[in-house]
PDB file of C-alpha atoms and ligand atoms in Angstrom:
ATOM      1  CA  MET C  86     -15.041  41.253-161.550  1.00  0.00           C
ATOM      2  CA  THR C  87     -13.558  38.699-163.865  1.00  0.00           C
ATOM      3  CA  GLY C  88     -12.464  39.130-167.183  1.00  0.00           C
ATOM      4  CA  LYS C  89     -13.385  35.338-167.971  1.00  0.00           C
ATOM      5  CA  SER C  90     -13.951  36.073-171.542  1.00  0.00           C
ATOM      6  CA  LYS C  91     -10.405  37.548-171.923  1.00  0.00           C
ATOM      7  CA  ARG C  92      -7.355  35.285-172.521  1.00  0.00           C
ATOM      8  CA  PHE C  93      -4.342  36.032-170.722  1.00  0.00           C
ATOM      9  CA  PRO C  94      -1.733  37.291-171.671  1.00  0.00           C
ATOM     10  CA  LEU C  95      -3.334  39.856-173.930  1.00  0.00           C
ATOM     11  CA  SER C  96      -1.165  41.318-176.753  1.00  0.00           C
ATOM     12  CA  LEU C  97      -0.719  45.162-176.383  1.00  0.00           C
ATOM     13  CA  SER C  98      -2.715  45.594-179.912  1.00  0.00           C
ATOM     14  CA  ALA C  99      -5.478  43.726-178.296  1.00  0.00           C
ATOM     15  CA  VAL C 100      -5.678  46.233-175.703  1.00  0.00           C
ATOM     16  CA  VAL C 101      -5.449  49.401-177.942  1.00  0.00           C
ATOM     17  CA  GLU C 102      -7.401  48.117-180.702  1.00  0.00           C
ATOM     18  CA  LYS C 103     -10.335  48.618-178.719  1.00  0.00           C
ATOM     19  CA  ALA C 104      -9.671  52.295-178.289  1.00  0.00           C
ATOM     20  CA  PRO C 105     -12.310  54.240-179.604  1.00  0.00           C
ATOM     21  CA  LYS C 106     -11.935  56.545-182.693  1.00  0.00           C
ATOM     22  CA  THR C 107     -11.995  59.539-180.325  1.00  0.00           C
ATOM     23  CA  VAL C 108      -8.326  58.864-179.416  1.00  0.00           C
ATOM     24  CA  PRO C 109      -6.512  61.690-180.704  1.00  0.00           C
ATOM     25  CA  GLU C 110      -4.200  60.817-183.851  1.00  0.00           C
ATOM     26  CA  LYS C 111      -1.005  61.829-181.961  1.00  0.00           C
ATOM     27  CA  LEU C 112      -1.826  59.165-179.268  1.00  0.00           C
ATOM     28  CA  SER C 113      -2.587  56.413-181.750  1.00  0.00           C
ATOM     29  CA  ALA C 114       0.654  57.121-183.434  1.00  0.00           C
ATOM     30  CA  ILE C 115       2.523  56.691-180.127  1.00  0.00           C
ATOM     31  CA  VAL C 116       0.410  53.462-179.389  1.00  0.00           C
ATOM     32  CA  LYS C 117       1.375  51.973-182.763  1.00  0.00           C
ATOM     33  CA  ILE C 118       5.026  52.294-182.452  1.00  0.00           C
ATOM     34  CA  ALA C 119       4.880  50.681-179.115  1.00  0.00           C
ATOM     35  CA  THR C 120       2.982  47.748-180.419  1.00  0.00           C
ATOM     36  CA  PRO C 121       5.379  44.777-179.590  1.00  0.00           C
ATOM     37  CA  GLN C 122       4.009  43.510-176.084  1.00  0.00           C
ATOM     38  CA  THR C 123       7.624  42.823-174.657  1.00  0.00           C
ATOM     39  CA  ALA C 124       8.934  46.284-175.379  1.00  0.00           C
ATOM     40  CA  THR C 125       5.667  47.498-173.409  1.00  0.00           C
ATOM     41  CA  GLN C 126       6.024  45.072-170.581  1.00  0.00           C
ATOM     42  CA  ASN C 127       9.864  46.121-170.063  1.00  0.00           C
ATOM     43  CA  ALA C 128       8.643  49.710-170.303  1.00  0.00           C
ATOM     44  CA  LEU C 129       6.019  49.275-167.873  1.00  0.00           C
ATOM     45  CA  GLN C 130       8.179  47.367-165.602  1.00  0.00           C
ATOM     46  CA  ASN C 131      11.067  49.969-165.973  1.00  0.00           C
ATOM     47  CA  LEU C 132       8.497  52.621-165.211  1.00  0.00           C
ATOM     48  CA  SER C 133       7.575  50.779-162.189  1.00  0.00           C
ATOM     49  CA  ARG C 134      11.082  50.684-160.717  1.00  0.00           C
ATOM     50  CA  ALA C 135      11.536  53.899-161.633  1.00  0.00           C
ATOM     51  CA  ALA C 136       8.692  55.342-159.610  1.00  0.00           C
ATOM     52  CA  SER C 137       9.532  53.291-156.651  1.00  0.00           C
ATOM     53  CA  GLY C 138      12.830  54.442-156.508  1.00  0.00           C
ATOM     54  CA  ALA C 139      12.190  58.095-157.406  1.00  0.00           C
ATOM     55  CA  ASN C 140      12.530  60.932-154.616  1.00  0.00           C
ATOM     56  CA  LEU C 141       9.189  62.303-155.511  1.00  0.00           C
ATOM     57  CA  ALA C 142       8.047  65.839-154.422  1.00  0.00           C
ATOM     58  CA  THR C 143       5.296  66.514-151.974  1.00  0.00           C
ATOM     59  CA  SER C 144       2.707  69.091-152.794  1.00  0.00           C
ATOM     60  CA  THR C 145      -0.068  70.740-150.550  1.00  0.00           C
ATOM     61  CA  GLU C 146      -2.520  69.836-153.492  1.00  0.00           C
ATOM     62  CA  PRO C 147      -3.807  66.084-153.675  1.00  0.00           C
ATOM     63  CA  ARG C 148      -2.111  64.748-156.687  1.00  0.00           C
ATOM     64  CA  ILE C 149      -0.173  61.809-158.012  1.00  0.00           C
ATOM     65  CA  ASN C 150       3.574  62.472-158.683  1.00  0.00           C
ATOM     66  CA  PRO C 151       4.694  62.417-162.137  1.00  0.00           C
ATOM     67  CA  PRO C 152       7.099  59.484-163.172  1.00  0.00           C
ATOM     68  CA  GLY C 153      10.790  60.154-162.820  1.00  0.00           C
ATOM     69  CA  PRO C 154      13.889  60.911-164.718  1.00  0.00           C
ATOM     70  CA  PRO C 155      14.525  61.553-168.590  1.00  0.00           C
ATOM     71  CA  ALA C 156      15.791  58.060-169.267  1.00  0.00           C
ATOM     72  CA  ASP C 157      12.405  56.752-168.204  1.00  0.00           C
ATOM     73  CA  ARG C 158      10.415  58.894-170.612  1.00  0.00           C
ATOM     74  CA  SER C 159       9.680  56.454-173.276  1.00  0.00           C
ATOM     75  CA  ALA C 160       8.291  53.938-170.733  1.00  0.00           C
ATOM     76  CA  SER C 161       6.332  56.825-169.185  1.00  0.00           C
ATOM     77  CA  LEU C 162       5.017  57.814-172.719  1.00  0.00           C
ATOM     78  CA  VAL C 163       3.853  54.233-173.291  1.00  0.00           C
ATOM     79  CA  SER C 164       2.192  53.948-170.087  1.00  0.00           C
ATOM     80  CA  ASP C 165       0.529  57.403-170.630  1.00  0.00           C
ATOM     81  CA  ALA C 166      -0.655  56.508-173.983  1.00  0.00           C
ATOM     82  CA  VAL C 167      -2.214  53.114-172.997  1.00  0.00           C
ATOM     83  CA  ARG C 168      -3.757  54.902-169.950  1.00  0.00           C
ATOM     84  CA  LYS C 169      -5.416  57.412-172.141  1.00  0.00           C
ATOM     85  CA  ALA C 170      -6.901  54.780-174.079  1.00  0.00           C
ATOM     86  CA  MET C 171      -8.284  53.056-170.901  1.00  0.00           C
ATOM     87  CA  VAL C 172      -9.878  56.576-170.056  1.00  0.00           C
ATOM     88  CA  ALA C 173     -11.333  56.951-173.445  1.00  0.00           C
ATOM     89  CA  ARG C 174     -12.886  53.767-173.173  1.00  0.00           C
ATOM     90  CA  VAL C 175     -14.210  54.692-169.593  1.00  0.00           C
ATOM     91  CA  ALA C 176     -15.559  57.809-171.162  1.00  0.00           C
ATOM     92  CA  LYS C 177     -17.329  55.979-174.079  1.00  0.00           C
ATOM     93  CA  GLN C 178     -19.061  53.512-171.676  1.00  0.00           C
ATOM     94  CA  GLY C 179     -20.741  56.379-170.056  1.00  0.00           C
ATOM     95  CA  VAL C 180     -18.496  58.016-167.706  1.00  0.00           C
ATOM     96  CA  LYS C 181     -18.843  62.037-168.022  1.00  0.00           C
ATOM     97  CA  ASP C 182     -17.441  63.805-164.693  1.00  0.00           C
ATOM     98  CA  ALA C 183     -14.312  65.332-166.140  1.00  0.00           C
ATOM     99  CA  LYS C 184     -12.497  65.207-162.649  1.00  0.00           C
ATOM    100  CA  VAL C 185     -13.095  61.412-162.358  1.00  0.00           C
ATOM    101  CA  LEU C 186     -11.642  60.788-165.924  1.00  0.00           C
ATOM    102  CA  ALA C 187      -8.611  63.251-165.054  1.00  0.00           C
ATOM    103  CA  ALA C 188      -7.808  61.210-162.009  1.00  0.00           C
ATOM    104  CA  MET C 189      -8.156  57.977-163.788  1.00  0.00           C
ATOM    105  CA  GLU C 190      -5.701  59.329-166.009  1.00  0.00           C
ATOM    106  CA  ALA C 191      -3.180  60.281-163.550  1.00  0.00           C
ATOM    107  CA  VAL C 192      -2.931  57.334-161.517  1.00  0.00           C
ATOM    108  CA  PRO C 193      -0.418  54.655-162.925  1.00  0.00           C
ATOM    109  CA  ARG C 194      -2.780  51.566-162.627  1.00  0.00           C
ATOM    110  CA  HIS C 195       0.079  49.072-163.528  1.00  0.00           C
ATOM    111  CA  LEU C 196       2.002  49.949-160.374  1.00  0.00           C
ATOM    112  CA  PHE C 197      -0.937  48.316-158.415  1.00  0.00           C
ATOM    113  CA  VAL C 198      -0.778  44.761-160.155  1.00  0.00           C
ATOM    114  CA  GLU C 199       2.170  42.410-160.136  1.00  0.00           C
ATOM    115  CA  PRO C 200       4.815  43.075-162.639  1.00  0.00           C
ATOM    116  CA  ALA C 201       3.853  40.090-164.790  1.00  0.00           C
ATOM    117  CA  LEU C 202       0.363  41.510-165.168  1.00  0.00           C
ATOM    118  CA  ALA C 203       1.552  44.902-165.807  1.00  0.00           C
ATOM    119  CA  SER C 204       0.888  44.671-169.688  1.00  0.00           C
ATOM    120  CA  GLN C 205      -2.783  43.954-168.854  1.00  0.00           C
ATOM    121  CA  ALA C 206      -3.281  46.635-166.234  1.00  0.00           C
ATOM    122  CA  TYR C 207      -5.149  49.064-168.705  1.00  0.00           C
ATOM    123  CA  ILE C 208      -7.498  46.485-170.266  1.00  0.00           C
ATOM    124  CA  ASP C 209     -11.167  47.015-169.060  1.00  0.00           C
ATOM    125  CA  ALA C 210     -11.187  43.912-166.586  1.00  0.00           C
ATOM    126  CA  SER C 211     -10.764  43.237-163.124  1.00  0.00           C
ATOM    127  CA  LEU C 212      -7.317  41.457-162.299  1.00  0.00           C
ATOM    128  CA  PRO C 213      -6.381  39.004-159.606  1.00  0.00           C
ATOM    129  CA  ILE C 214      -4.301  40.721-156.775  1.00  0.00           C
ATOM    130  CA  GLY C 215      -3.860  37.505-154.600  1.00  0.00           C
ATOM    131  CA  HIS C 216      -6.109  36.258-151.598  1.00  0.00           C
ATOM    132  CA  HIS C 217      -8.962  35.662-154.014  1.00  0.00           C
ATOM    133  CA  GLN C 218      -9.536  39.228-154.279  1.00  0.00           C
ATOM    134  CA  THR C 219      -9.430  41.350-157.415  1.00  0.00           C
ATOM    135  CA  ILE C 220      -8.380  44.899-158.560  1.00  0.00           C
ATOM    136  CA  SER C 221     -11.706  46.510-159.920  1.00  0.00           C
ATOM    137  CA  GLN C 222     -12.468  47.081-163.469  1.00  0.00           C
ATOM    138  CA  PRO C 223     -11.583  50.795-164.564  1.00  0.00           C
ATOM    139  CA  TYR C 224     -15.211  51.596-165.591  1.00  0.00           C
ATOM    140  CA  ILE C 225     -16.710  50.637-162.511  1.00  0.00           C
ATOM    141  CA  VAL C 226     -14.247  52.584-160.395  1.00  0.00           C
ATOM    142  CA  ALA C 227     -15.029  55.704-162.525  1.00  0.00           C
ATOM    143  CA  ARG C 228     -18.766  55.067-162.363  1.00  0.00           C
ATOM    144  CA  MET C 229     -18.767  54.698-158.394  1.00  0.00           C
ATOM    145  CA  ILE C 230     -16.811  57.748-157.980  1.00  0.00           C
ATOM    146  CA  GLU C 231     -18.695  59.731-160.442  1.00  0.00           C
ATOM    147  CA  VAL C 232     -21.928  58.843-158.642  1.00  0.00           C
ATOM    148  CA  MET C 233     -20.505  59.487-155.520  1.00  0.00           C
ATOM    149  CA  ARG C 234     -19.530  63.066-156.553  1.00  0.00           C
ATOM    150  CA  ASP C 235     -22.533  64.041-157.958  1.00  0.00           C
ATOM    151  CA  ASN C 236     -23.898  65.644-154.703  1.00  0.00           C
ATOM    152  CA  GLY C 237     -25.618  68.767-153.899  1.00  0.00           C
ATOM    153  CA  ASN C 238     -22.494  70.033-152.931  1.00  0.00           C
ATOM    154  CA  GLY C 239     -20.845  70.645-156.493  1.00  0.00           C
ATOM    155  CA  GLY C 240     -18.885  67.598-156.104  1.00  0.00           C
ATOM    156  CA  THR C 241     -16.951  68.736-153.165  1.00  0.00           C
ATOM    157  CA  LEU C 242     -16.251  65.820-150.925  1.00  0.00           C
ATOM    158  CA  ASN C 243     -14.119  66.466-147.610  1.00  0.00           C
ATOM    159  CA  ARG C 244     -13.999  62.960-145.972  1.00  0.00           C
ATOM    160  CA  VAL C 245     -14.633  59.770-147.870  1.00  0.00           C
ATOM    161  CA  LEU C 246     -14.195  56.187-146.830  1.00  0.00           C
ATOM    162  CA  GLU C 247     -13.797  53.062-148.963  1.00  0.00           C
ATOM    163  CA  ILE C 248     -14.497  49.678-147.679  1.00  0.00           C
ATOM    164  CA  GLY C 249     -12.065  47.167-149.343  1.00  0.00           C
ATOM    165  CA  THR C 250      -8.738  48.850-149.972  1.00  0.00           C
ATOM    166  CA  GLY C 251      -7.503  45.551-151.954  1.00  0.00           C
ATOM    167  CA  CYS C 252      -4.306  46.744-153.771  1.00  0.00           C
ATOM    168  CA  GLY C 253      -4.965  50.628-152.807  1.00  0.00           C
ATOM    169  CA  TYR C 254      -5.847  51.561-156.581  1.00  0.00           C
ATOM    170  CA  GLN C 255      -9.278  53.062-156.064  1.00  0.00           C
ATOM    171  CA  ALA C 256      -7.823  54.843-152.892  1.00  0.00           C
ATOM    172  CA  ALA C 257      -5.430  56.331-155.063  1.00  0.00           C
ATOM    173  CA  VAL C 258      -8.109  57.633-157.692  1.00  0.00           C
ATOM    174  CA  LEU C 259     -10.203  58.648-154.710  1.00  0.00           C
ATOM    175  CA  SER C 260      -7.569  60.946-153.272  1.00  0.00           C
ATOM    176  CA  LEU C 261      -7.466  63.151-156.309  1.00  0.00           C
ATOM    177  CA  VAL C 262     -11.129  64.026-155.814  1.00  0.00           C
ATOM    178  CA  ALA C 263     -11.644  64.182-152.039  1.00  0.00           C
ATOM    179  CA  LYS C 264      -9.707  66.081-149.510  1.00  0.00           C
ATOM    180  CA  GLU C 265      -9.257  63.087-147.116  1.00  0.00           C
ATOM    181  CA  VAL C 266      -9.451  59.287-147.964  1.00  0.00           C
ATOM    182  CA  TYR C 267      -9.862  56.429-145.335  1.00  0.00           C
ATOM    183  CA  SER C 268      -9.887  53.148-146.696  1.00  0.00           C
ATOM    184  CA  ILE C 269     -10.123  49.833-144.710  1.00  0.00           C
ATOM    185  CA  GLU C 270      -9.134  46.244-145.671  1.00  0.00           C
ATOM    186  CA  ARG C 271      -9.948  43.105-143.592  1.00  0.00           C
ATOM    187  CA  ILE C 272      -7.041  41.012-145.102  1.00  0.00           C
ATOM    188  CA  LYS C 273      -3.617  41.999-143.365  1.00  0.00           C
ATOM    189  CA  PRO C 274      -1.506  40.938-146.533  1.00  0.00           C
ATOM    190  CA  LEU C 275      -3.516  43.229-148.601  1.00  0.00           C
ATOM    191  CA  HIS C 276      -3.559  45.857-146.218  1.00  0.00           C
ATOM    192  CA  GLU C 277       0.351  45.664-146.540  1.00  0.00           C
ATOM    193  CA  LEU C 278       0.332  45.400-150.228  1.00  0.00           C
ATOM    194  CA  ALA C 279      -1.600  48.433-150.443  1.00  0.00           C
ATOM    195  CA  LYS C 280       0.430  50.405-148.079  1.00  0.00           C
ATOM    196  CA  ALA C 281       3.540  49.238-150.352  1.00  0.00           C
ATOM    197  CA  ASN C 282       1.880  50.054-153.397  1.00  0.00           C
ATOM    198  CA  LEU C 283       0.914  53.801-152.318  1.00  0.00           C
ATOM    199  CA  ARG C 284       4.291  54.484-150.418  1.00  0.00           C
ATOM    200  CA  PRO C 285       6.351  55.632-153.550  1.00  0.00           C
ATOM    201  CA  LEU C 286       3.469  57.715-154.975  1.00  0.00           C
ATOM    202  CA  ARG C 287       3.605  59.755-151.710  1.00  0.00           C
ATOM    203  CA  ILE C 288       0.102  60.512-151.458  1.00  0.00           C
ATOM    204  CA  ALA C 289      -0.595  62.604-148.454  1.00  0.00           C
ATOM    205  CA  ASN C 290      -4.422  62.392-148.042  1.00  0.00           C
ATOM    206  CA  ILE C 291      -4.793  58.822-147.478  1.00  0.00           C
ATOM    207  CA  ARG C 292      -5.219  56.813-144.380  1.00  0.00           C
ATOM    208  CA  LEU C 293      -5.144  53.163-144.585  1.00  0.00           C
ATOM    209  CA  HIS C 294      -6.715  51.097-141.717  1.00  0.00           C
ATOM    210  CA  TYR C 295      -6.638  47.073-141.083  1.00  0.00           C
ATOM    211  CA  GLY C 296     -10.167  46.081-139.758  1.00  0.00           C
ATOM    212  CA  ASP C 297     -13.434  45.067-140.544  1.00  0.00           C
ATOM    213  CA  GLY C 298     -14.906  47.799-142.913  1.00  0.00           C
ATOM    214  CA  MET C 299     -18.429  46.620-142.026  1.00  0.00           C
ATOM    215  CA  LEU C 300     -18.003  48.528-138.682  1.00  0.00           C
ATOM    216  CA  GLY C 301     -16.906  51.804-140.559  1.00  0.00           C
ATOM    217  CA  LEU C 302     -14.540  54.252-138.813  1.00  0.00           C
ATOM    218  CA  PRO C 303     -16.818  55.748-136.510  1.00  0.00           C
ATOM    219  CA  GLN C 304     -13.870  57.674-134.770  1.00  0.00           C
ATOM    220  CA  VAL C 305     -13.730  59.888-138.000  1.00  0.00           C
ATOM    221  CA  ALA C 306     -17.162  59.733-139.182  1.00  0.00           C
ATOM    222  CA  PRO C 307     -19.233  61.379-140.642  1.00  0.00           C
ATOM    223  CA  PHE C 308     -18.228  60.726-144.292  1.00  0.00           C
ATOM    224  CA  ASP C 309     -19.399  62.740-147.508  1.00  0.00           C
ATOM    225  CA  GLY C 310     -18.864  59.668-149.368  1.00  0.00           C
ATOM    226  CA  ILE C 311     -18.545  56.002-148.818  1.00  0.00           C
ATOM    227  CA  ILE C 312     -17.887  53.410-151.353  1.00  0.00           C
ATOM    228  CA  LEU C 313     -18.028  49.795-150.862  1.00  0.00           C
ATOM    229  CA  ALA C 314     -15.654  47.732-153.217  1.00  0.00           C
ATOM    230  CA  ALA C 315     -17.252  44.466-151.945  1.00  0.00           C
ATOM    231  CA  ALA C 316     -20.783  43.268-152.258  1.00  0.00           C
ATOM    232  CA  GLY C 317     -23.025  42.235-149.313  1.00  0.00           C
ATOM    233  CA  MET C 318     -26.726  41.213-149.060  1.00  0.00           C
ATOM    234  CA  GLU C 319     -27.333  44.741-147.509  1.00  0.00           C
ATOM    235  CA  VAL C 320     -25.509  47.724-146.683  1.00  0.00           C
ATOM    236  CA  PRO C 321     -24.541  47.674-142.994  1.00  0.00           C
ATOM    237  CA  GLN C 322     -26.772  49.899-140.671  1.00  0.00           C
ATOM    238  CA  THR C 323     -23.572  51.003-139.207  1.00  0.00           C
ATOM    239  CA  LEU C 324     -22.123  52.577-142.277  1.00  0.00           C
ATOM    240  CA  LEU C 325     -25.524  54.384-142.807  1.00  0.00           C
ATOM    241  CA  GLU C 326     -25.275  56.088-139.592  1.00  0.00           C
ATOM    242  CA  GLN C 327     -21.677  57.273-140.491  1.00  0.00           C
ATOM    243  CA  MET C 328     -22.539  59.437-143.387  1.00  0.00           C
ATOM    244  CA  SER C 329     -22.938  63.157-143.179  1.00  0.00           C
ATOM    245  CA  ILE C 330     -26.432  64.656-144.280  1.00  0.00           C
ATOM    246  CA  GLY C 331     -26.223  64.976-148.106  1.00  0.00           C
ATOM    247  CA  GLY C 332     -23.731  62.290-148.114  1.00  0.00           C
ATOM    248  CA  ARG C 333     -23.838  59.552-150.562  1.00  0.00           C
ATOM    249  CA  LEU C 334     -23.079  55.900-150.120  1.00  0.00           C
ATOM    250  CA  VAL C 335     -22.266  53.637-153.480  1.00  0.00           C
ATOM    251  CA  ALA C 336     -22.129  49.857-152.988  1.00  0.00           C
ATOM    252  CA  PRO C 337     -22.746  46.582-154.923  1.00  0.00           C
ATOM    253  CA  VAL C 338     -25.556  44.603-153.335  1.00  0.00           C
ATOM    254  CA  GLY C 339     -26.621  41.034-154.009  1.00  0.00           C
ATOM    255  CA  ALA C 340     -24.803  37.677-154.435  1.00  0.00           C
ATOM    256  CA  GLN C 341     -25.039  35.830-157.745  1.00  0.00           C
ATOM    257  CA  HIS C 342     -26.957  38.815-159.113  1.00  0.00           C
ATOM    258  CA  GLN C 343     -25.493  42.058-157.840  1.00  0.00           C
ATOM    259  CA  VAL C 344     -26.791  45.901-158.578  1.00  0.00           C
ATOM    260  CA  LEU C 345     -24.927  49.062-157.614  1.00  0.00           C
ATOM    261  CA  GLN C 346     -26.881  51.018-155.015  1.00  0.00           C
ATOM    262  CA  LEU C 347     -26.864  54.789-154.146  1.00  0.00           C
ATOM    263  CA  ILE C 348     -27.828  55.601-150.951  1.00  0.00           C
ATOM    264  CA  GLU C 349     -28.153  59.144-149.807  1.00  0.00           C
ATOM    265  CA  ARG C 350     -28.588  60.518-146.410  1.00  0.00           C
ATOM    266  CA  VAL C 351     -31.228  63.366-146.686  1.00  0.00           C
ATOM    267  CA  SER C 352     -31.664  64.004-142.828  1.00  0.00           C
ATOM    268  CA  LYS C 353     -30.593  62.715-139.813  1.00  0.00           C
ATOM    269  CA  PHE C 354     -33.512  59.983-139.704  1.00  0.00           C
ATOM    270  CA  GLU C 355     -33.780  59.600-143.758  1.00  0.00           C
ATOM    271  CA  TRP C 356     -31.954  57.889-146.294  1.00  0.00           C
ATOM    272  CA  THR C 357     -33.113  57.361-150.115  1.00  0.00           C
ATOM    273  CA  THR C 358     -32.062  54.503-152.368  1.00  0.00           C
ATOM    274  CA  ALA C 359     -31.587  54.167-155.989  1.00  0.00           C
ATOM    275  CA  THR C 360     -30.788  51.083-157.874  1.00  0.00           C
ATOM    276  CA  LEU C 361     -28.268  51.924-160.686  1.00  0.00           C
ATOM    277  CA  GLU C 362     -27.012  49.016-162.855  1.00  0.00           C
ATOM    278  CA  ASP C 363     -25.891  45.354-162.550  1.00  0.00           C
ATOM    279  CA  CYS C 364     -22.179  44.856-161.188  1.00  0.00           C
ATOM    280  CA  HIS C 365     -19.910  41.998-160.214  1.00  0.00           C
ATOM    281  CA  PHE C 366     -17.904  42.440-156.946  1.00  0.00           C
ATOM    282  CA  VAL C 367     -16.022  40.068-154.767  1.00  0.00           C
ATOM    283  CA  PRO C 368     -18.233  39.257-151.482  1.00  0.00           C
ATOM    284  CA  LEU C 369     -18.138  41.382-148.593  1.00  0.00           C
ATOM    285  CA  ARG C 370     -17.416  39.633-145.401  1.00  0.00           C
ATOM    286  CA  SER C 371     -17.107  40.398-141.753  1.00  0.00           C
ATOM    287  CA  GLY C 372     -14.078  39.983-139.410  1.00  0.00           C
ATOM    288  CA  VAL C 373     -10.426  40.132-140.274  1.00  0.00           C
ATOM    289  CA  ILE C 374      -7.901  37.539-141.519  1.00  0.00           C
TER     290      ILE C 374
HETATM  291  N1  LIG D 278     -10.789  48.981-154.096  1.00  0.00           N
HETATM  292  C1  LIG D 278     -10.015  47.715-154.700  1.00  0.00           C
HETATM  293  C2  LIG D 278     -10.698  46.688-154.774  1.00  0.00           C
HETATM  294  C3  LIG D 278     -10.240  45.302-153.867  1.00  0.00           C
HETATM  295  S1  LIG D 278     -11.522  44.102-153.874  1.00  0.00           S
HETATM  296  C4  LIG D 278      -9.495  48.292-155.909  1.00  0.00           C
HETATM  297  O1  LIG D 278      -8.622  49.406-155.932  1.00  0.00           O
HETATM  298  O2  LIG D 278      -9.537  47.507-156.885  1.00  0.00           O
HETATM  299  C5  LIG D 278     -12.506  44.327-152.641  1.00  0.00           C
HETATM  300  C6  LIG D 278     -11.785  44.096-151.059  1.00  0.00           C
HETATM  301  O3  LIG D 278     -12.639  44.227-150.185  1.00  0.00           O
HETATM  302  C7  LIG D 278     -11.215  42.840-150.948  1.00  0.00           C
HETATM  303  O4  LIG D 278      -9.629  43.138-150.852  1.00  0.00           O
HETATM  304  C8  LIG D 278     -11.508  42.229-149.741  1.00  0.00           C
HETATM  305  O5  LIG D 278     -10.640  41.799-148.739  1.00  0.00           O
HETATM  306  C9  LIG D 278     -12.167  43.658-149.250  1.00  0.00           C
HETATM  307  N2  LIG D 278     -13.377  43.535-148.150  1.00  0.00           N
HETATM  308  C10 LIG D 278     -14.198  42.425-148.235  1.00  0.00           C
HETATM  309  N3  LIG D 278     -14.847  42.643-147.061  1.00  0.00           N
HETATM  310  C11 LIG D 278     -14.481  43.607-146.159  1.00  0.00           C
HETATM  311  C12 LIG D 278     -14.794  44.124-145.040  1.00  0.00           C
HETATM  312  N4  LIG D 278     -15.633  43.837-144.410  1.00  0.00           N
HETATM  313  N5  LIG D 278     -14.036  45.150-144.630  1.00  0.00           N
HETATM  314  C13 LIG D 278     -12.772  45.518-145.277  1.00  0.00           C
HETATM  315  N6  LIG D 278     -12.629  45.070-146.235  1.00  0.00           N
HETATM  316  C14 LIG D 278     -13.338  44.066-146.943  1.00  0.00           C
END
């Protein structure tokens, strides 16, 4: 999605002013103190450095490791506060699934964009990640995962597949709601970027693949959930075949006008389709580069 209506760089106040009234008072206090944009940018950049250098513990539970040493607490407070405001906006837009909102709150989105854009990381817009691709808008990331989790299995997801890793952000969010996450990217430098972004977070349950996601991953299928982060004119049949029975696939479909589609596999030979809402994604392309 493009945030064409927004002018960059936005000041932090422009970001936080949009925070709904439901943001706790304590949080708005933190956000107010942190108003100067340069301070925030510095704080976020320090946090970024801290997280990439930190020796973070691993855990058997899928989770994102908390940011590092005490000296970086103020940076982490600012980042946490702005991220909370982002999550509050996503909730206000209609996302209700508490597990998804918690996952969005846990993933440091600013670490997935280049440092110059870190102060923009928590606005509700897509942002450029190079190679004519974008990190998806927070709302749509949350919405797609919420829809995928609304299955007949109480939201339990064992194995999920993402087509279009990009910078790795959505894969990180998915890692907190699914036991195993597989993500495919067709642009080699972006596949490498996602690896570099995810490495310091030490997330044990993500597997990144370089390849054409339209072919899926037959060697690890079936998947309880599949998310396409790029829009095709239709969902490739191959991916439908790689869904488990009861599995859910969420994908943008269309060209100029795109809609979010939910496809559910109800039996070996039966799928149902529902159209959810308008959306805007980069195009799904075949082959690798
Ligand atoms: N999931 C990302 C969004 C990335 S944008 C996020 O967290 O924000 C969509 C990505 O899909 C782009 O990086 C693009 O290169 C990739 N893509 C498009 N067609 C693809 C295909 N056939 N296989 C794998 N990736 C594809």
